[in-house]
XYZ file of C-alpha atoms in Angstrom:
692
model
C 0.997 68.619 75.497
C -0.456 70.404 72.504
C 3.006 70.877 71.019
C 3.774 67.187 71.391
C 0.559 66.166 69.601
C 1.303 68.623 66.757
C 4.825 67.259 66.267
C 3.571 63.649 66.190
C 0.854 64.543 63.660
C 3.375 66.293 61.427
C 5.643 63.230 61.512
C 2.727 60.914 60.644
C 1.707 63.118 57.731
C 5.267 63.242 56.442
C 5.498 59.426 56.581
C 2.182 59.160 54.771
C 3.351 61.527 52.023
C 6.602 59.619 51.614
C 4.668 56.381 51.361
C 2.398 57.890 48.721
C 5.354 59.166 46.710
C 7.072 55.792 46.810
C 3.865 54.033 45.760
C 3.366 56.518 42.935
C 6.931 55.975 41.720
C 6.487 52.239 41.786
C 3.221 52.507 39.849
C 4.809 54.753 37.242
C 7.714 52.344 36.837
C 5.397 49.366 36.514
C 3.221 51.182 33.981
C 6.240 52.154 31.917
C 7.570 48.610 32.001
C 4.178 47.203 31.089
C 3.799 49.710 28.286
C 7.254 48.827 27.025
C 6.443 45.127 27.119
C 3.145 45.700 25.320
C 4.905 47.707 22.648
C 7.524 44.983 22.251
C 4.824 42.303 22.165
C 2.843 44.276 19.596
C 5.946 44.662 17.454
C 6.668 40.939 17.747
C 3.100 40.116 16.729
C 3.363 42.381 13.703
C 6.666 40.794 12.683
C 5.227 37.295 13.203
C 2.164 38.099 11.116
C 4.343 39.485 8.329
C 6.522 36.386 8.375
C 3.468 34.128 8.311
C 2.042 36.073 5.367
C 5.336 35.877 3.493
C 5.595 32.162 4.208
C 2.033 31.646 2.962
C 2.840 33.499 -0.252
C 6.006 31.455 -0.744
C 4.161 28.172 -0.209
C 1.492 29.196 -2.710
C 4.184 30.078 -5.255
C 5.896 26.725 -4.717
C 2.667 24.790 -5.285
C 1.941 26.959 -8.318
C 5.266 25.840 -9.800
C 4.178 22.187 -9.690
C 0.705 23.006 -11.018
C 2.243 24.844 -13.956
C 4.617 21.912 -14.529
C 1.682 19.495 -14.740
C -0.274 21.879 -16.970
C 2.654 22.261 -19.351
C 3.166 18.488 -19.353
C -0.500 17.836 -20.231
C -0.441 20.314 -23.122
C 2.762 18.821 -24.498
C 1.358 15.297 -24.140
C -1.615 16.357 -26.251
C 0.752 17.718 -28.883
C 2.768 14.483 -28.887
C -0.359 12.337 -29.203
C -1.705 14.593 -31.925
C 1.538 14.250 -33.877
C 1.885 10.531 -32.967
C 5.309 11.157 -31.474
C 6.294 8.087 -29.413
C 9.960 8.664 -28.736
C 9.350 10.409 -25.406
C 6.633 9.397 -22.951
C 4.773 11.847 -20.740
C 6.747 10.761 -17.665
C 10.054 11.488 -19.386
C 8.649 14.815 -20.497
C 7.616 15.677 -16.948
C 11.163 14.912 -15.785
C 12.626 17.269 -18.411
C 10.358 20.103 -17.315
C 11.277 19.395 -13.691
C 14.977 19.598 -14.586
C 14.489 22.967 -16.301
C 12.634 24.435 -13.321
C 15.240 22.977 -10.942
C 18.068 24.675 -12.855
C 16.207 27.999 -12.740
C 15.550 27.734 -8.990
C 19.103 26.669 -8.200
C 21.111 29.032 -10.396
C 18.723 31.673 -11.732
C 16.978 32.944 -8.571
C 18.901 34.306 -5.580
C 17.391 35.788 -2.437
C 19.285 38.831 -1.001
C 21.302 37.836 2.028
C 20.484 39.355 5.390
C 23.298 38.342 7.748
C 21.886 40.500 10.574
C 19.171 37.901 11.182
C 21.670 35.047 11.484
C 23.495 34.129 14.677
C 26.692 32.167 14.157
C 27.867 31.854 17.776
C 25.460 29.243 19.171
C 27.449 26.060 19.804
C 25.894 22.761 20.931
C 27.367 19.277 21.049
C 24.413 17.542 19.379
C 21.705 18.189 16.782
C 18.372 17.752 18.579
C 15.182 17.731 16.532
C 13.734 20.526 18.680
C 15.732 23.264 20.441
C 14.415 25.586 23.195
C 16.317 28.872 23.458
C 16.036 31.151 26.498
C 16.310 34.807 25.457
C 15.837 37.271 28.338
C 13.430 34.996 30.124
C 11.463 34.090 27.014
C 11.627 30.605 25.541
C 11.654 30.130 21.775
C 11.300 26.801 19.973
C 13.467 26.028 16.932
C 13.097 22.977 14.688
C 15.965 21.175 12.980
C 15.812 21.606 9.194
C 18.968 19.809 8.176
C 22.701 20.068 7.833
C 24.306 22.912 5.863
C 27.813 22.539 4.524
C 30.447 25.093 5.501
C 30.595 26.669 2.051
C 26.822 27.284 2.042
C 26.593 29.160 5.339
C 26.338 32.515 3.585
C 23.548 31.263 1.309
C 20.979 30.470 3.982
C 18.186 32.326 2.186
C 18.806 30.398 -1.034
C 18.885 27.158 0.952
C 15.568 28.058 2.556
C 13.988 28.660 -0.846
C 15.242 25.314 -2.177
C 14.100 23.595 1.010
C 10.596 24.959 0.455
C 10.257 23.065 -2.832
C 11.571 19.843 -1.249
C 8.657 17.864 0.140
C 8.597 15.651 3.187
C 9.129 12.049 1.983
C 6.019 11.000 3.880
C 4.002 13.071 1.394
C 4.971 10.573 -1.289
C 4.163 7.511 0.780
C 0.899 8.661 2.330
C -0.582 10.856 -0.407
C 0.945 10.183 -3.839
C 1.707 6.448 -3.791
C -1.696 5.049 -2.624
C -3.715 6.111 -5.711
C -0.967 4.826 -8.042
C -0.789 1.396 -6.399
C -4.572 1.107 -5.927
C -5.208 1.951 -9.573
C -2.786 -0.797 -10.615
C -4.828 -3.364 -8.679
C -8.238 -1.887 -9.522
C -7.550 -1.833 -13.269
C -5.958 -5.298 -13.354
C -7.253 -7.288 -16.314
C -8.034 -10.895 -15.539
C -7.844 -11.993 -19.149
C -4.364 -13.388 -19.919
C -3.216 -12.401 -16.416
C -4.441 -15.636 -14.822
C -3.289 -17.626 -17.825
C 0.243 -16.396 -17.072
C -0.197 -16.218 -13.300
C 2.515 -18.755 -12.479
C 5.111 -16.967 -14.596
C 4.123 -13.577 -13.203
C 4.494 -14.789 -9.618
C 7.892 -16.296 -10.432
C 9.189 -13.045 -11.948
C 7.678 -10.879 -9.201
C 8.759 -12.861 -6.137
C 11.701 -15.081 -6.993
C 13.028 -12.745 -9.674
C 12.964 -9.698 -7.426
C 14.852 -11.531 -4.676
C 17.450 -12.762 -7.187
C 17.870 -9.269 -8.600
C 18.211 -7.781 -5.112
C 21.020 -10.118 -4.062
C 22.861 -9.941 -7.391
C 22.858 -6.140 -7.274
C 23.749 -6.124 -3.580
C 26.749 -8.436 -4.036
C 28.057 -6.532 -7.056
C 27.681 -3.185 -5.313
C 29.449 -4.504 -2.222
C 32.412 -5.421 -4.419
C 32.268 -1.939 -5.940
C 32.221 -0.335 -2.485
C 35.209 -2.405 -1.393
C 37.078 -1.243 -4.505
C 36.150 2.373 -3.748
C 37.465 1.921 -0.230
C 40.777 0.587 -1.535
C 41.344 3.539 -3.884
C 40.221 6.087 -1.284
C 36.979 7.254 -2.954
C 34.656 6.309 -0.100
C 33.853 9.269 2.139
C 31.795 7.470 4.786
C 30.456 4.166 6.070
C 28.872 1.830 3.520
C 27.973 -1.649 4.784
C 26.767 -4.818 3.067
C 23.244 -4.249 4.384
C 23.300 -0.857 2.664
C 24.246 -2.580 -0.600
C 21.371 -5.062 -0.198
C 18.991 -2.200 0.549
C 20.115 -0.485 -2.649
C 19.549 -3.740 -4.525
C 16.014 -3.983 -3.127
C 14.944 -0.449 -4.051
C 16.326 -0.551 -7.608
C 14.731 -3.955 -8.213
C 11.289 -2.295 -8.219
C 10.372 -1.919 -11.894
C 7.902 0.623 -13.226
C 7.551 0.170 -17.006
C 4.754 2.751 -17.274
C 6.348 4.209 -20.413
C 6.678 0.835 -22.131
C 3.181 -0.324 -21.148
C 1.631 2.888 -22.472
C 3.336 2.329 -25.833
C 2.334 -1.367 -25.762
C -1.282 -0.383 -25.201
C -1.207 2.194 -27.980
C 0.466 -0.140 -30.491
C -1.599 -3.172 -29.353
C 1.390 -5.411 -28.693
C 0.995 -9.138 -28.018
C -1.295 -9.579 -25.016
C 0.835 -12.225 -23.303
C 3.887 -9.949 -23.327
C 1.775 -7.116 -21.951
C 0.361 -9.358 -19.219
C 3.821 -10.584 -18.168
C 5.271 -7.076 -17.915
C 2.245 -5.504 -16.250
C 1.748 -8.339 -13.769
C 5.419 -8.356 -12.806
C 5.532 -4.578 -12.272
C 2.357 -4.603 -10.163
C 3.538 -7.334 -7.794
C 7.264 -6.674 -7.688
C 6.758 -3.161 -6.312
C 5.057 -4.736 -3.317
C 7.811 -7.340 -2.973
C 10.550 -4.676 -3.182
C 8.929 -2.601 -0.426
C 8.635 -5.539 1.972
C 12.114 -6.775 1.054
C 13.694 -3.383 1.772
C 11.940 -3.142 5.143
C 13.140 -6.661 6.023
C 16.732 -5.694 5.206
C 16.436 -2.633 7.424
C 15.090 -4.883 10.201
C 18.188 -7.101 10.013
C 19.783 -6.752 13.467
C 22.291 -9.369 14.675
C 23.203 -9.615 18.344
C 26.337 -7.936 19.629
C 28.001 -4.585 19.168
C 28.561 -4.897 15.409
C 25.164 -4.633 13.743
C 26.523 -5.372 10.250
C 28.020 -8.834 10.714
C 26.419 -11.911 9.156
C 24.382 -14.038 11.514
C 22.120 -16.931 10.551
C 19.488 -16.267 13.213
C 19.265 -12.590 12.283
C 18.849 -13.543 8.623
C 16.111 -16.045 9.457
C 14.412 -13.425 11.577
C 14.475 -10.970 8.667
C 13.029 -13.676 6.414
C 10.272 -14.254 8.966
C 9.584 -10.527 9.061
C 9.325 -10.552 5.266
C 6.737 -13.340 5.304
C 4.841 -11.886 8.251
C 4.660 -8.341 6.880
C 3.676 -9.473 3.403
C 0.995 -11.921 4.581
C -0.340 -9.455 7.157
C -0.538 -6.671 4.594
C -2.212 -9.015 2.117
C -4.814 -10.097 4.696
C -5.500 -6.514 5.754
C -6.017 -5.342 2.176
C -8.350 -8.222 1.335
C -10.282 -7.731 4.598
C -10.895 -4.054 3.831
C -12.139 -4.948 0.365
C -14.466 -7.616 1.798
C -15.876 -5.189 4.382
C -16.539 -2.607 1.660
C -18.248 -5.257 -0.468
C -20.524 -6.302 2.405
C -21.418 -2.692 3.231
C -22.305 -1.906 -0.368
C -24.303 -5.144 -0.697
C -26.442 -4.987 2.444
C -27.168 -1.248 2.424
C -29.046 1.068 0.087
C -25.998 3.187 -0.652
C -26.422 2.590 -4.368
C -29.453 4.900 -4.186
C -27.096 7.750 -3.191
C -24.291 7.612 -5.721
C -22.235 10.430 -4.188
C -22.166 8.769 -0.764
C -21.403 5.417 -2.366
C -18.428 6.797 -4.281
C -17.152 8.707 -1.228
C -17.298 5.595 0.970
C -15.511 3.523 -1.664
C -12.776 6.147 -1.988
C -12.229 6.546 1.767
C -12.237 2.814 2.510
C -9.720 2.197 -0.267
C -7.356 4.970 0.811
C -7.638 4.140 4.515
C -6.296 0.656 3.773
C -2.853 2.107 3.105
C -2.824 4.213 6.282
C -4.236 1.384 8.409
C -1.514 -0.988 7.256
C 1.236 1.550 7.924
C -0.208 2.328 11.371
C -0.290 -1.390 12.233
C 3.336 -1.916 11.226
C 2.584 -3.583 7.890
C 3.257 -2.322 4.371
C 0.618 -0.055 2.883
C 1.721 -0.715 -0.699
C 0.900 -4.436 -0.446
C -2.347 -3.790 1.430
C -3.712 -1.182 -0.985
C -2.693 -3.292 -4.019
C -4.688 -6.330 -2.918
C -7.470 -4.079 -1.671
C -7.752 -2.741 -5.233
C -7.870 -6.267 -6.670
C -10.556 -7.285 -4.149
C -12.594 -4.144 -4.764
C -12.506 -4.763 -8.515
C -13.550 -8.413 -8.109
C -16.341 -7.967 -5.569
C -17.259 -4.414 -4.578
C -17.374 -3.146 -8.151
C -20.302 -5.519 -8.860
C -22.342 -3.972 -6.027
C -21.894 -0.364 -7.104
C -24.442 1.527 -9.124
C -23.523 2.176 -12.785
C -22.821 5.824 -11.977
C -20.466 4.907 -9.126
C -18.709 2.327 -11.264
C -17.882 4.994 -13.825
C -16.962 7.520 -11.140
C -14.564 5.251 -9.267
C -12.804 4.164 -12.449
C -12.382 7.722 -13.674
C -11.467 9.081 -10.236
C -8.586 6.692 -9.614
C -7.438 6.924 -13.216
C -7.220 10.704 -12.825
C -5.456 10.497 -9.452
C -2.997 7.956 -10.850
C -2.194 10.198 -13.827
C -1.675 13.336 -11.725
C 0.303 11.620 -8.949
C 2.583 9.769 -11.364
C 3.396 12.853 -13.441
C 3.869 14.908 -10.273
C 6.422 12.410 -8.967
C 8.350 12.322 -12.245
C 8.437 16.110 -12.501
C 9.584 16.274 -8.885
C 12.388 13.838 -9.724
C 13.772 16.311 -12.228
C 13.397 19.124 -9.730
C 15.228 17.348 -6.906
C 18.289 16.737 -9.061
C 19.107 20.414 -8.475
C 17.116 21.380 -5.361
C 18.204 18.501 -3.087
C 21.125 19.841 -1.052
C 22.899 16.662 0.068
C 23.686 14.934 -3.213
C 26.684 12.583 -3.256
C 27.726 11.757 -6.825
C 30.522 9.200 -7.039
C 31.482 8.201 -10.616
C 32.732 4.747 -9.604
C 29.574 3.979 -7.631
C 27.361 5.242 -10.476
C 29.100 3.105 -13.107
C 28.976 0.076 -10.800
C 25.255 0.679 -10.184
C 24.422 0.709 -13.906
C 26.348 -2.518 -14.486
C 24.768 -4.176 -11.431
C 21.236 -3.145 -12.447
C 21.760 -4.551 -15.943
C 23.151 -7.861 -14.675
C 20.508 -8.135 -11.952
C 17.731 -7.742 -14.511
C 19.377 -10.322 -16.770
C 19.685 -12.788 -13.854
C 15.973 -12.286 -13.217
C 14.608 -12.706 -16.756
C 16.714 -15.264 -18.632
C 17.212 -18.089 -16.066
C 13.608 -17.903 -14.850
C 12.276 -17.844 -18.422
C 14.297 -20.969 -19.217
C 12.889 -22.775 -16.163
C 9.339 -21.578 -16.818
C 9.458 -22.710 -20.443
C 10.094 -26.256 -19.227
C 6.519 -26.371 -17.941
C 4.739 -23.946 -20.283
C 2.933 -24.961 -23.455
C 2.901 -21.370 -24.695
C 6.624 -20.680 -24.488
C 8.104 -17.305 -23.578
C 10.003 -16.688 -26.785
C 13.511 -15.245 -26.855
C 12.349 -11.946 -28.362
C 9.844 -11.607 -25.500
C 12.655 -12.185 -23.019
C 14.852 -9.541 -24.671
C 11.935 -7.097 -24.585
C 11.263 -7.795 -20.907
C 14.952 -7.298 -20.190
C 14.908 -3.977 -22.039
C 11.637 -2.851 -20.422
C 12.869 -3.055 -16.808
C 12.460 0.661 -16.183
C 12.766 2.186 -12.728
C 10.294 4.826 -11.650
C 8.072 6.168 -8.896
C 8.495 3.329 -6.382
C 12.299 3.302 -6.641
C 12.380 7.066 -6.157
C 9.974 7.009 -3.206
C 11.960 4.287 -1.421
C 15.278 6.073 -1.947
C 14.119 9.527 -0.813
C 12.441 8.230 2.341
C 15.728 8.183 4.268
C 18.666 10.397 3.227
C 20.221 10.951 6.646
C 23.472 9.015 6.186
C 26.278 9.237 3.663
C 25.342 5.846 2.176
C 21.661 6.755 1.743
C 22.549 10.096 0.138
C 24.799 8.355 -2.383
C 22.050 5.809 -3.092
C 19.488 8.547 -3.677
C 21.698 10.505 -6.083
C 22.572 7.360 -8.044
C 18.954 6.191 -8.098
C 17.924 9.455 -9.763
C 20.405 8.879 -12.573
C 19.251 5.271 -13.013
C 15.620 6.396 -13.277
C 16.503 9.151 -15.773
C 18.476 6.768 -17.987
C 15.893 3.965 -18.034
C 12.935 6.293 -18.656
C 14.605 8.336 -21.394
C 16.742 5.720 -23.149
C 14.881 2.452 -22.561
C 11.423 4.042 -22.618
C 12.227 6.162 -25.634
C 13.635 3.198 -27.554
C 10.631 0.922 -27.024
C 9.264 1.286 -30.560
C 12.676 0.638 -32.100
C 13.192 -2.383 -29.826
C 9.843 -3.850 -30.889
C 10.841 -3.519 -34.517
C 14.295 -4.972 -33.860
C 12.862 -8.015 -32.070
C 10.091 -8.423 -34.689
C 7.356 -8.505 -32.081
C 3.952 -8.240 -33.683
C 1.921 -5.105 -33.080
C -1.615 -4.109 -34.006
C -2.965 -7.255 -32.364
C -6.578 -6.974 -31.199
C -6.632 -8.879 -27.913
C -10.276 -9.806 -28.420
C -9.659 -11.237 -31.876
C -6.539 -13.010 -30.701
C -8.433 -14.480 -27.785
C -11.433 -15.629 -29.817
C -9.180 -17.199 -32.432
C -7.258 -19.117 -29.802
C -10.405 -20.338 -28.101
C -11.937 -21.373 -31.406
C -9.193 -23.931 -31.844
C -9.675 -26.941 -29.610
C -6.005 -27.502 -28.947
C -5.414 -23.917 -27.890
C -8.453 -24.042 -25.681
C -7.170 -27.135 -23.917
C -3.812 -25.407 -23.601
C -5.436 -22.485 -21.859
C -7.113 -24.802 -19.374
C -3.964 -26.725 -18.639
C -1.911 -23.561 -18.195
C -4.382 -22.357 -15.590
C -2.990 -23.503 -12.267
C -4.907 -26.284 -10.576
C -4.933 -24.202 -7.419
C -6.622 -21.391 -9.297
C -9.235 -23.778 -10.707
C -10.115 -24.893 -7.176
C -10.236 -21.248 -6.116
C -12.495 -20.377 -9.042
C -15.076 -23.011 -8.070
C -15.059 -21.873 -4.451
C -15.275 -18.210 -5.434
C -18.057 -18.735 -7.980
C -20.283 -20.818 -5.717
C -19.699 -19.226 -2.309
C -17.735 -15.971 -2.163
C -19.424 -14.235 -5.101
C -22.948 -14.976 -3.746
C -21.942 -13.870 -0.236
C -20.177 -10.633 -1.205
C -22.073 -9.582 -4.339
C -25.471 -9.780 -5.992
C -24.191 -12.196 -8.649
C -23.714 -15.935 -8.668
C -26.106 -18.741 -7.752
C -28.200 -18.399 -4.568
C -26.511 -19.889 -1.539
C -29.647 -21.960 -0.943
C -28.609 -23.943 -4.038
C -24.957 -24.416 -3.103
C -24.876 -24.710 0.699
C -26.081 -27.840 2.537
C -29.757 -27.880 3.648
C -28.727 -27.490 7.284
C -27.390 -24.024 6.452
C -30.718 -22.896 5.010
C -31.376 -19.927 7.369
C -27.839 -18.606 6.955
C -28.030 -19.061 3.187
C -31.320 -17.156 2.978
C -29.895 -14.353 5.116
C -26.737 -13.921 3.053
C -28.339 -14.265 -0.362
C -29.493 -10.918 -1.712
C -33.076 -10.419 -2.973
C -31.658 -9.752 -6.446
C -30.385 -13.330 -6.593
C -33.852 -14.753 -5.794
C -35.428 -12.352 -8.254
C -32.979 -13.492 -10.893
C -33.793 -17.135 -10.116
C -37.484 -16.469 -10.615
C -36.804 -14.738 -13.905
C -34.810 -17.713 -15.114
C -37.698 -20.073 -14.288
C -40.729 -18.014 -15.276
C -39.758 -15.498 -17.926
C -37.199 -16.339 -20.565
C -38.783 -14.203 -23.266
C -37.126 -10.990 -22.046
C -33.710 -12.567 -22.490
C -34.120 -13.490 -26.170
C -31.937 -10.984 -28.008
C -31.501 -12.842 -31.315
C -33.113 -15.644 -33.242
C -30.250 -17.989 -32.348
C -29.779 -20.237 -29.370
C -29.515 -18.841 -25.849
C -27.749 -20.740 -23.115
C -28.291 -19.670 -19.511
C -25.709 -21.193 -17.197
C -26.699 -20.622 -13.588
C -24.654 -22.478 -10.992
C -25.588 -26.125 -11.459
C -28.564 -25.481 -13.806
C -28.344 -24.881 -17.552
C -31.481 -23.676 -19.375
C -31.286 -23.575 -23.181
C -33.861 -22.018 -25.481
C -33.757 -22.304 -29.229
C -35.583 -20.236 -31.837
C -38.720 -22.388 -31.591
C -39.082 -21.820 -27.887
C -38.216 -25.315 -26.719
C -36.576 -25.587 -23.310
C -33.918 -28.008 -22.147
C -32.239 -28.100 -18.781
C -29.558 -30.106 -17.098
C -26.857 -29.981 -14.468
C -23.654 -31.601 -13.348
C -23.409 -34.588 -11.103
C -22.939 -32.497 -8.005
C -24.688 -29.226 -7.203
C -22.866 -25.973 -7.322
C -19.784 -27.119 -9.231
C -18.609 -24.794 -11.983
C -17.470 -26.615 -15.126
C -14.105 -26.220 -16.793
C -15.854 -24.377 -19.649
C -17.047 -21.813 -17.094
C -13.482 -21.234 -16.006
C -12.239 -20.934 -19.564
C -14.950 -18.457 -20.454
C -14.382 -16.578 -17.205
C -10.724 -16.161 -18.142
C -11.571 -15.200 -21.680
C -14.363 -12.733 -21.059
C -13.953 -11.698 -17.455
C -13.082 -8.155 -18.427
C -16.361 -7.642 -20.265
C -18.757 -8.638 -17.492
C -21.750 -6.527 -16.689
C -23.844 -7.133 -13.583
C -27.564 -6.569 -14.025
C -29.936 -7.401 -11.198
C -27.639 -10.098 -9.842
C -27.002 -11.667 -13.261
C -23.566 -11.866 -14.839
C -24.084 -10.794 -18.437
C -21.185 -11.473 -20.794
C -21.397 -9.467 -24.002
C -18.970 -9.066 -26.907
C -17.401 -5.635 -27.147
C -17.345 -5.618 -30.950
C -18.491 -7.645 -33.920
C -15.176 -9.455 -34.123
C -15.602 -11.222 -30.778
C -18.203 -14.011 -30.709
C -19.599 -14.780 -27.260
C -18.690 -18.434 -27.615
C -16.554 -20.402 -30.033
C -19.111 -23.133 -30.763
C -22.350 -21.110 -30.856
C -21.711 -17.552 -32.090
C -25.114 -16.263 -31.042
C -25.213 -17.780 -27.581
C -25.491 -15.526 -24.543
C -24.232 -16.692 -21.156
C -25.557 -15.284 -17.921
């Protein structure tokens, strides 16, 4: 019995020891595996951190390249201005520097190849945007960067370096374009612009559409010819040709306008070119999006169908009107906020709010499916017309200088990047026949825009658009930032790649040749320079016939708008204008008192009780305030009067508004119109009269 118990105990102990040994072995194995995994994970973390640090350094170097490009451009611009060298504008100079850097990056710098880090045996039947790879139970995410041609497989490192200096196209649309377009609307001069408003709208809307279809039809014939001779390497449809016509119809005569401003060229010619370029960019953007939206029913999406065309036309009208309404609404909201709050006491907050509201207009329109370019353009015009009057003097100066600076930097950055992408973009398609056809089509499209419309417009204009003006406008149809931004936004297909490459050459040619030859063209066409717009304006107003001409050239619709704006919108949205209690019916008294700012009532009291503070000279002073005119001569006598109906602005008000709208100052709710120099009298009939 004792022996049996001993044997059983020994067996139990042996089983226990075996169990312990097995457990110990398992623990050792697990610990070794865990240690191995931790070592591998630590090594992976170190490698990842090194790669992230290298990538950070590379990104900093890439941004430094563009900063140095802008710095070099600014210094050279100063040298050109100092030497009065007008043959090459700053934008053309930025493109040359971009070309030089692009050549260096493409052919002068090569990264050593490391084939060991490249796997060539992974075959898939599609190109997904994101790829998950299972490696020994671990999943790794890879992002599609683009197609690489077969002869560039061994140059992956060089391709990666070039790809680093190629920005996402959305950077241009969401960051660089908004300040350029907003500045165009915010700095819009009302003088001479409204006098030529009908012609500007005709060139910008009807002319852009004509140019788009002329270029599209000519390029479609060129593409068909290329297909016949076997030079077409991919699909190229008629809608692609129309899209190309839309993007190259966007003019950007920044070079010409800068020279015009410096040489003081005729103000009407300047207004026609500037107004057309401001509005036709917006039209080109909406037109290109409408062409992309063209989608007929059936399997073939490129056949002509009337309903699909009408739908695209409806999209054009809907997108443009929606973008216009959104931009104006944002400007109105900003004007109301700045009017009914005390933000003007905190200039930094006031400027920050103005900046954010203006920029958010672009993003809001894009997020809602509209066009941000149209929205931010009309937001800038609305901000300049209303919100600017509510800002403090410090914020007025800050906003002007801020957007002028952003416009300068963004524009020169885009032009320098154009030169860079000529060598860093890796999917260029240069076809000599397509390029030659594009230059001919662009020339003929511009001619079909300017000459026929000018002939029709001259039938109804008193101040004719002379033939030398037409030749200058034809010559000044440069392509620039908007054309480039529209072409680089989509380069996925063979047709879009060919369009982008050709667009670059068109921009280079027009900026360098047409922009550089502006001074010579002015001399050839005998267009007068050195014209002071203020003197020219005062001289024209001084003559009764010219003054009547100015009134008659102002569209009747605009005259109705001016009366409505002066008597209702200005008092509601700003501190200027007559009190609403004087223009609205008596039944709207509470609403009028609520919407009228205290500055307007204070100004009304000053006009009634204290005229002595407003006497600046010994001559006559005329105070025009809504429907009341108070005149004070040197002896102190007062006379007052008004029109037959309250609140109606006279035609002289409109004429003076057009003539001196750019020199308005708003002081305590009063519109104060002052001459900017001794050569500009405040009024043609009474040189010493001051209008408020």
